[in-house]
Structures are given as C-alpha cells and as structure tokens.
Amino acid sequence: MYTTVLVVHSWLRWVVLIAGLVAWARSIAGLSRGAWTRADDRAGFWFVTALDLQLLIGLALYFFLSPYTTAALHGFGAAMKDSTLRFWAVEHVFGMVIGVVLAHIGRARVRRGDERQRHRTVAIFFGLALVAIALAVPWPWSSHGRPLLRW
C-alpha cells in the first residue's frame, strides 16, 4: 500500500505545481487586465483543492505508511542527526504546511478588496506558496531526492 500511495503522491505533485502556476500566472496577467473573472477564481480553487488532497495523502504517508517517518518518530533525537530522516520528518512536512497555509490565506483574502487588489493578493500568496512548496520537494538532484515520476 505504501508504494501505491507514494506513486499517487508523486504524480499529484505535478497537478499541484501546474495548478499553482496557472493560478499564479492568471493573477500576474490580471494585474494589467484588472477584471477578476470566474476563471481566475476557479484557478485558485483548483490549486487549493489539489493542495489539500496532496496534504491529506502526505499526512497518511507521514503518520501511517512511510518507513522514514516511522523510524524518525520512534527516535526523533537520532533522526535529527541524519539529514535524510530530518528532511522527511521535519523539513519536507514543514515546507509543505507553510505552502498550504499561504495558499489558503491567499484564497481567503481574495474575497475582500477590489479586483486589482485580488490579483495582487493572489500573486503574492500563491507565489510564496509555490516557492515554499518547490523548496520542500525532494528533487532528484538533492541528497534526499526522489525521481521526477514514479511508476
């Protein structure tokens, strides 16, 4: 079951990143366009929805399925001395939670303000969320890397 959930989590990462980039790009384009459209709202909705689903799957991996976090949670002090265990037990989850929180703040704040302000708010919060997420992804070139696509 671990492998199946990990594959889903890996592939959903691309849905999250693409949806986030689309929502962020729409907000940047909207700064000059001005009007807040239903498509702008839907782009943000799908980004946050994909992010929430990814978080739920990630939490299932974190608390129940992953051998890395299971080992780390049984000996947290020792895990902090191992860079790979520390990444999975603290850094990855912390970066992703920060990204989720920033995306949700942006989505909630978009309900206030004029149309130009909405685009600016989304550009800032979704942009920061994407940066936090990108920094916490286990890219293949990092010491704790995972493949870009799992099968």
Coordinates of N, CA and C in Angstrom, one line a residue:
M1 N 0.8 -1.2 0.0 CA 0.0 0.0 0.0 C 0.9 1.3 0.0
Y2 N 2.0 1.2 0.7 CA 2.9 2.3 0.8 C 3.3 2.8 -0.6
T3 N 3.7 1.8 -1.5 CA 4.2 2.1 -2.8 C 3.1 2.8 -3.7
T4 N 1.9 2.3 -3.6 CA 0.8 2.8 -4.3 C 0.5 4.3 -3.9
V5 N 0.4 4.5 -2.6 CA 0.1 5.9 -2.1 C 1.2 6.8 -2.5
L6 N 2.5 6.3 -2.4 CA 3.6 7.1 -2.8 C 3.6 7.5 -4.2
V7 N 3.2 6.6 -5.1 CA 3.1 6.9 -6.5 C 2.0 8.0 -6.8
V8 N 0.9 7.8 -6.1 CA -0.2 8.9 -6.2 C 0.3 10.2 -5.7
H9 N 1.0 10.2 -4.6 CA 1.5 11.4 -4.0 C 2.5 12.1 -5.0
S10 N 3.3 11.3 -5.6 CA 4.3 11.8 -6.5 C 3.7 12.4 -7.8
W11 N 2.7 11.7 -8.3 CA 2.1 12.3 -9.5 C 1.2 13.5 -9.2
L12 N 0.6 13.5 -8.1 CA -0.3 14.6 -7.7 C 0.6 15.9 -7.5
R13 N 1.8 15.7 -7.2 CA 2.7 16.9 -7.0 C 2.7 17.7 -8.3
W14 N 2.7 17.0 -9.5 CA 2.7 17.8 -10.7 C 1.3 18.5 -10.9
V15 N 0.2 17.9 -10.5 CA -1.1 18.6 -10.6 C -1.0 19.8 -9.8
V16 N -0.5 19.7 -8.5 CA -0.4 20.9 -7.6 C 0.4 22.0 -8.2
L17 N 1.6 21.6 -8.7 CA 2.5 22.6 -9.3 C 1.9 23.3 -10.5
I18 N 1.3 22.5 -11.4 CA 0.8 23.1 -12.6 C -0.4 24.0 -12.2
A19 N -1.3 23.5 -11.4 CA -2.5 24.3 -11.0 C -2.0 25.6 -10.3
G20 N -1.0 25.5 -9.5 CA -0.5 26.7 -8.8 C 0.1 27.7 -9.8
L21 N 0.9 27.1 -10.7 CA 1.5 28.0 -11.7 C 0.4 28.7 -12.6
V22 N -0.6 28.0 -12.9 CA -1.7 28.5 -13.7 C -2.4 29.6 -12.9
A23 N -2.7 29.4 -11.7 CA -3.4 30.4 -10.8 C -2.5 31.6 -10.6
W24 N -1.2 31.4 -10.4 CA -0.3 32.5 -10.2 C -0.2 33.3 -11.5
A25 N 0.0 32.6 -12.6 CA 0.1 33.3 -13.9 C -1.1 34.1 -14.2
R26 N -2.3 33.6 -13.9 CA -3.6 34.3 -14.1 C -3.6 35.6 -13.3
S27 N -3.1 35.5 -12.1 CA -3.1 36.7 -11.2 C -2.1 37.7 -11.7
I28 N -0.9 37.3 -12.2 CA 0.0 38.2 -12.8 C -0.6 38.9 -14.0
A29 N -1.2 38.1 -14.9 CA -1.8 38.7 -16.1 C -3.0 39.6 -15.7
G30 N -3.7 39.3 -14.6 CA -4.8 40.1 -14.1 C -4.4 41.4 -13.6
L31 N -3.1 41.6 -13.2 CA -2.7 42.9 -12.7 C -2.8 44.0 -13.8
S32 N -2.6 43.6 -15.0 CA -2.8 44.5 -16.1 C -4.2 44.5 -16.7
R33 N -4.8 43.4 -16.6 CA -6.2 43.2 -17.2 C -7.2 43.9 -16.2
G34 N -7.0 43.7 -14.9 CA -7.8 44.4 -14.0 C -9.0 43.6 -13.5
A35 N -9.8 43.1 -14.4 CA -11.1 42.4 -14.0 C -10.8 41.0 -13.4
W36 N -11.5 40.7 -12.3 CA -11.4 39.4 -11.6 C -12.5 38.6 -12.2
T37 N -12.1 37.5 -12.9 CA -13.1 36.6 -13.6 C -13.4 35.3 -12.8
R38 N -14.4 34.7 -13.3 CA -14.7 33.4 -12.7 C -13.5 32.4 -13.0
A39 N -12.9 32.5 -14.1 CA -11.7 31.6 -14.4 C -10.6 31.9 -13.4
D40 N -10.4 33.1 -13.0 CA -9.4 33.4 -12.0 C -9.7 32.7 -10.7
D41 N -11.0 32.8 -10.3 CA -11.4 32.2 -9.1 C -11.3 30.7 -9.1
R42 N -11.7 30.1 -10.3 CA -11.6 28.6 -10.4 C -10.2 28.2 -10.4
A43 N -9.3 28.9 -11.0 CA -7.9 28.5 -11.0 C -7.4 28.4 -9.5
G44 N -7.7 29.4 -8.7 CA -7.3 29.4 -7.3 C -8.0 28.2 -6.6
F45 N -9.2 28.0 -6.9 CA -10.0 26.9 -6.3 C -9.3 25.6 -6.5
W46 N -8.9 25.3 -7.8 CA -8.3 24.0 -8.1 C -6.9 23.9 -7.6
F47 N -6.2 25.0 -7.5 CA -4.9 24.9 -6.8 C -5.0 24.5 -5.4
V48 N -5.9 25.2 -4.6 CA -6.1 24.9 -3.2 C -6.7 23.5 -3.0
T49 N -7.6 23.1 -3.9 CA -8.2 21.8 -3.7 C -7.1 20.7 -4.0
A50 N -6.3 20.8 -5.0 CA -5.3 19.8 -5.3 C -4.3 19.8 -4.1
L51 N -4.0 21.0 -3.6 CA -3.0 21.1 -2.5 C -3.6 20.4 -1.2
D52 N -4.9 20.6 -1.0 CA -5.5 19.9 0.2 C -5.5 18.4 0.0
L53 N -5.8 17.9 -1.2 CA -5.7 16.5 -1.4 C -4.3 15.9 -1.2
Q54 N -3.3 16.7 -1.7 CA -1.9 16.3 -1.6 C -1.5 16.3 -0.1
L55 N -2.0 17.2 0.6 CA -1.7 17.3 2.1 C -2.3 16.0 2.8
L56 N -3.5 15.7 2.5 CA -4.1 14.5 3.1 C -3.4 13.2 2.8
I57 N -3.0 13.1 1.5 CA -2.2 11.9 1.2 C -0.8 11.9 1.9
G58 N -0.2 13.1 1.9 CA 1.1 13.2 2.6 C 1.0 12.9 4.1
L59 N -0.1 13.4 4.7 CA -0.3 13.0 6.1 C -0.5 11.5 6.4
A60 N -1.2 10.9 5.5 CA -1.3 9.4 5.6 C 0.1 8.8 5.5
L61 N 0.9 9.2 4.5 CA 2.2 8.7 4.4 C 3.0 9.0 5.7
Y62 N 2.9 10.2 6.1 CA 3.7 10.7 7.3 C 3.4 9.9 8.5
F63 N 2.2 9.7 8.9 CA 1.8 9.1 10.1 C 1.6 7.6 10.1
F64 N 1.3 7.0 8.9 CA 1.0 5.6 8.9 C 1.8 4.7 8.0
L65 N 2.3 5.3 6.9 CA 2.8 4.4 5.8 C 4.3 4.5 5.6
S66 N 4.9 5.6 5.8 CA 6.3 5.8 5.4 C 7.3 5.2 6.4
P67 N 8.2 4.4 5.9 CA 9.2 3.8 6.8 C 10.2 4.9 7.4
Y68 N 10.4 5.9 6.6 CA 11.3 7.0 7.0 C 10.7 7.8 8.2
T69 N 9.5 8.2 8.1 CA 8.9 8.9 9.2 C 8.6 8.0 10.4
T70 N 8.3 6.8 10.2 CA 8.1 5.9 11.3 C 9.4 5.7 12.1
A71 N 10.5 5.6 11.4 CA 11.8 5.5 12.1 C 12.1 6.8 12.8
A72 N 11.8 7.9 12.1 CA 12.2 9.2 12.7 C 11.3 9.4 14.0
L73 N 10.1 9.1 13.9 CA 9.2 9.4 15.1 C 9.5 8.5 16.3
H74 N 10.1 7.3 16.0 CA 10.5 6.4 17.1 C 11.8 6.9 17.8
G75 N 12.6 7.6 17.1 CA 13.8 8.1 17.7 C 14.1 9.5 17.2
F76 N 13.4 10.5 17.6 CA 13.4 11.8 17.0 C 14.8 12.5 17.2
G77 N 15.4 12.3 18.3 CA 16.7 12.8 18.5 C 17.8 12.3 17.6
A78 N 17.8 11.0 17.3 CA 18.7 10.4 16.4 C 18.4 10.8 15.0
A79 N 17.1 11.0 14.7 CA 16.7 11.3 13.3 C 17.2 12.7 13.0
M80 N 17.3 13.6 14.0 CA 17.7 15.0 13.7 C 19.2 15.0 13.3
K81 N 19.9 13.9 13.6 CA 21.4 13.9 13.2 C 21.6 13.3 11.8
D82 N 20.5 12.6 11.3 CA 20.5 12.0 9.9 C 19.8 13.0 9.0
S83 N 20.5 13.5 8.0 CA 19.9 14.5 7.1 C 18.7 14.0 6.3
T84 N 18.8 12.8 5.9 CA 17.6 12.2 5.2 C 16.4 12.1 6.1
L85 N 16.6 11.5 7.2 CA 15.4 11.3 8.2 C 14.9 12.7 8.6
R86 N 15.8 13.7 8.8 CA 15.4 15.0 9.2 C 14.6 15.7 8.1
F87 N 15.0 15.5 6.9 CA 14.3 16.1 5.8 C 12.8 15.5 5.8
W88 N 12.7 14.2 5.8 CA 11.3 13.6 5.8 C 10.5 13.9 7.0
A89 N 11.1 13.9 8.2 CA 10.4 14.1 9.4 C 10.0 15.6 9.7
V90 N 10.9 16.5 9.2 CA 10.7 17.9 9.6 C 10.6 18.8 8.4
E91 N 11.7 18.9 7.6 CA 11.8 19.9 6.6 C 10.7 19.8 5.5
H92 N 10.5 18.6 5.0 CA 9.5 18.4 3.9 C 8.1 18.8 4.4
V93 N 7.7 18.2 5.5 CA 6.4 18.5 6.0 C 6.2 20.0 6.4
F94 N 7.2 20.6 7.0 CA 7.2 22.0 7.4 C 7.0 22.9 6.2
G95 N 7.8 22.7 5.2 CA 7.7 23.5 4.0 C 6.4 23.3 3.3
M96 N 5.9 22.1 3.3 CA 4.6 21.9 2.6 C 3.4 22.5 3.4
V97 N 3.5 22.4 4.7 CA 2.4 23.0 5.5 C 2.4 24.5 5.4
I98 N 3.6 25.1 5.3 CA 3.8 26.6 5.1 C 3.1 26.9 3.7
G99 N 3.4 26.1 2.7 CA 2.8 26.3 1.4 C 1.3 26.3 1.4
V100 N 0.8 25.3 2.1 CA -0.7 25.1 2.2 C -1.3 26.3 2.9
V101 N -0.7 26.7 4.0 CA -1.2 27.9 4.8 C -1.2 29.1 3.9
L102 N -0.1 29.4 3.2 CA 0.0 30.6 2.4 C -1.1 30.6 1.3
A103 N -1.3 29.4 0.7 CA -2.3 29.3 -0.4 C -3.7 29.5 0.2
H104 N -4.0 29.0 1.4 CA -5.3 29.2 2.0 C -5.5 30.7 2.4
I105 N -4.5 31.3 2.9 CA -4.6 32.7 3.2 C -4.9 33.5 2.0
G106 N -4.2 33.3 0.9 CA -4.4 34.0 -0.3 C -5.8 33.8 -0.8
R107 N -6.3 32.5 -0.8 CA -7.6 32.2 -1.2 C -8.7 32.9 -0.4
A108 N -8.5 33.0 0.9 CA -9.4 33.6 1.8 C -9.4 35.1 1.7
R109 N -8.3 35.7 1.5 CA -8.2 37.1 1.4 C -8.7 37.7 0.0
V110 N -8.8 36.8 -0.9 CA -9.2 37.2 -2.3 C -10.7 37.6 -2.3
R111 N -11.4 37.2 -1.3 CA -12.8 37.6 -1.2 C -13.0 39.0 -0.8
R112 N -12.0 39.7 -0.3 CA -12.1 41.1 0.0 C -11.3 42.0 -1.0
G113 N -11.6 43.2 -1.0 CA -10.9 44.1 -1.9 C -11.4 44.2 -3.3
D114 N -10.9 45.2 -4.0 CA -11.3 45.4 -5.4 C -10.6 44.4 -6.3
E115 N -11.0 44.4 -7.5 CA -10.5 43.4 -8.4 C -9.0 43.4 -8.6
R116 N -8.4 44.6 -8.7 CA -6.9 44.7 -8.9 C -6.2 44.2 -7.6
Q117 N -6.8 44.5 -6.4 CA -6.3 44.1 -5.2 C -6.3 42.5 -5.1
R118 N -7.4 41.9 -5.6 CA -7.5 40.5 -5.6 C -6.3 39.8 -6.4
H119 N -6.0 40.4 -7.5 CA -4.9 39.8 -8.3 C -3.6 40.0 -7.6
R120 N -3.4 41.1 -7.0 CA -2.1 41.3 -6.3 C -2.0 40.4 -5.1
T121 N -3.1 40.2 -4.3 CA -3.1 39.3 -3.2 C -2.8 37.9 -3.6
V122 N -3.4 37.4 -4.7 CA -3.2 36.0 -5.2 C -1.8 35.9 -5.7
A123 N -1.3 36.9 -6.4 CA 0.1 36.8 -6.9 C 1.1 36.7 -5.8
I124 N 0.9 37.4 -4.7 CA 1.8 37.4 -3.6 C 1.7 36.0 -2.8
F125 N 0.5 35.7 -2.4 CA 0.4 34.5 -1.6 C 0.6 33.2 -2.3
F126 N 0.0 33.1 -3.5 CA 0.2 31.9 -4.3 C 1.7 31.8 -4.7
G127 N 2.3 32.9 -5.0 CA 3.7 32.9 -5.4 C 4.6 32.4 -4.2
L128 N 4.3 32.9 -3.0 CA 5.1 32.5 -1.9 C 4.8 31.0 -1.6
A129 N 3.6 30.6 -1.7 CA 3.2 29.2 -1.5 C 4.0 28.3 -2.5
L130 N 4.1 28.7 -3.7 CA 4.8 27.9 -4.7 C 6.3 27.8 -4.4
V131 N 6.8 28.9 -3.9 CA 8.3 28.9 -3.5 C 8.5 27.9 -2.3
A132 N 7.6 28.0 -1.3 CA 7.8 27.1 -0.2 C 7.6 25.7 -0.6
I133 N 6.7 25.4 -1.5 CA 6.5 24.0 -1.9 C 7.7 23.5 -2.7
A134 N 8.1 24.4 -3.7 CA 9.3 24.0 -4.5 C 10.5 23.7 -3.7
L135 N 10.7 24.5 -2.6 CA 11.9 24.3 -1.8 C 11.8 23.0 -1.0
A136 N 10.6 22.5 -0.7 CA 10.4 21.3 0.1 C 10.2 20.0 -0.7
V137 N 10.1 20.2 -2.0 CA 10.0 19.0 -2.9 C 11.3 18.2 -2.9
P138 N 11.3 16.9 -2.8 CA 12.6 16.1 -2.8 C 13.0 15.9 -4.3
W139 N 13.6 17.0 -4.9 CA 14.0 16.9 -6.2 C 15.1 15.9 -6.4
P140 N 15.2 15.2 -7.6 CA 16.2 14.2 -7.8 C 17.7 14.6 -7.5
W141 N 18.0 15.8 -7.7 CA 19.4 16.2 -7.6 C 19.7 16.6 -6.1
S142 N 18.8 16.5 -5.2 CA 19.1 16.7 -3.8 C 19.6 15.4 -3.1
S143 N 20.2 15.6 -2.0 CA 20.7 14.4 -1.3 C 19.7 13.4 -0.9
H144 N 18.4 13.8 -0.7 CA 17.3 13.0 -0.3 C 16.3 12.9 -1.4
G145 N 16.8 13.0 -2.7 CA 15.9 13.1 -3.8 C 15.1 11.9 -4.2
R146 N 14.1 12.1 -4.8 CA 13.2 11.1 -5.4 C 13.0 11.3 -6.9
P147 N 12.6 10.3 -7.6 CA 12.5 10.5 -9.1 C 11.4 11.5 -9.4
L148 N 11.5 12.2 -10.6 CA 10.5 13.1 -11.0 C 9.2 12.4 -11.2
L149 N 9.2 11.2 -11.8 CA 8.0 10.5 -12.0 C 8.1 9.1 -11.5
R150 N 7.2 8.6 -10.6 CA 7.3 7.3 -10.1 C 6.3 6.4 -10.9
W151 N 6.7 5.1 -11.0 CA 5.8 4.2 -11.7 C 5.4 3.1 -10.7

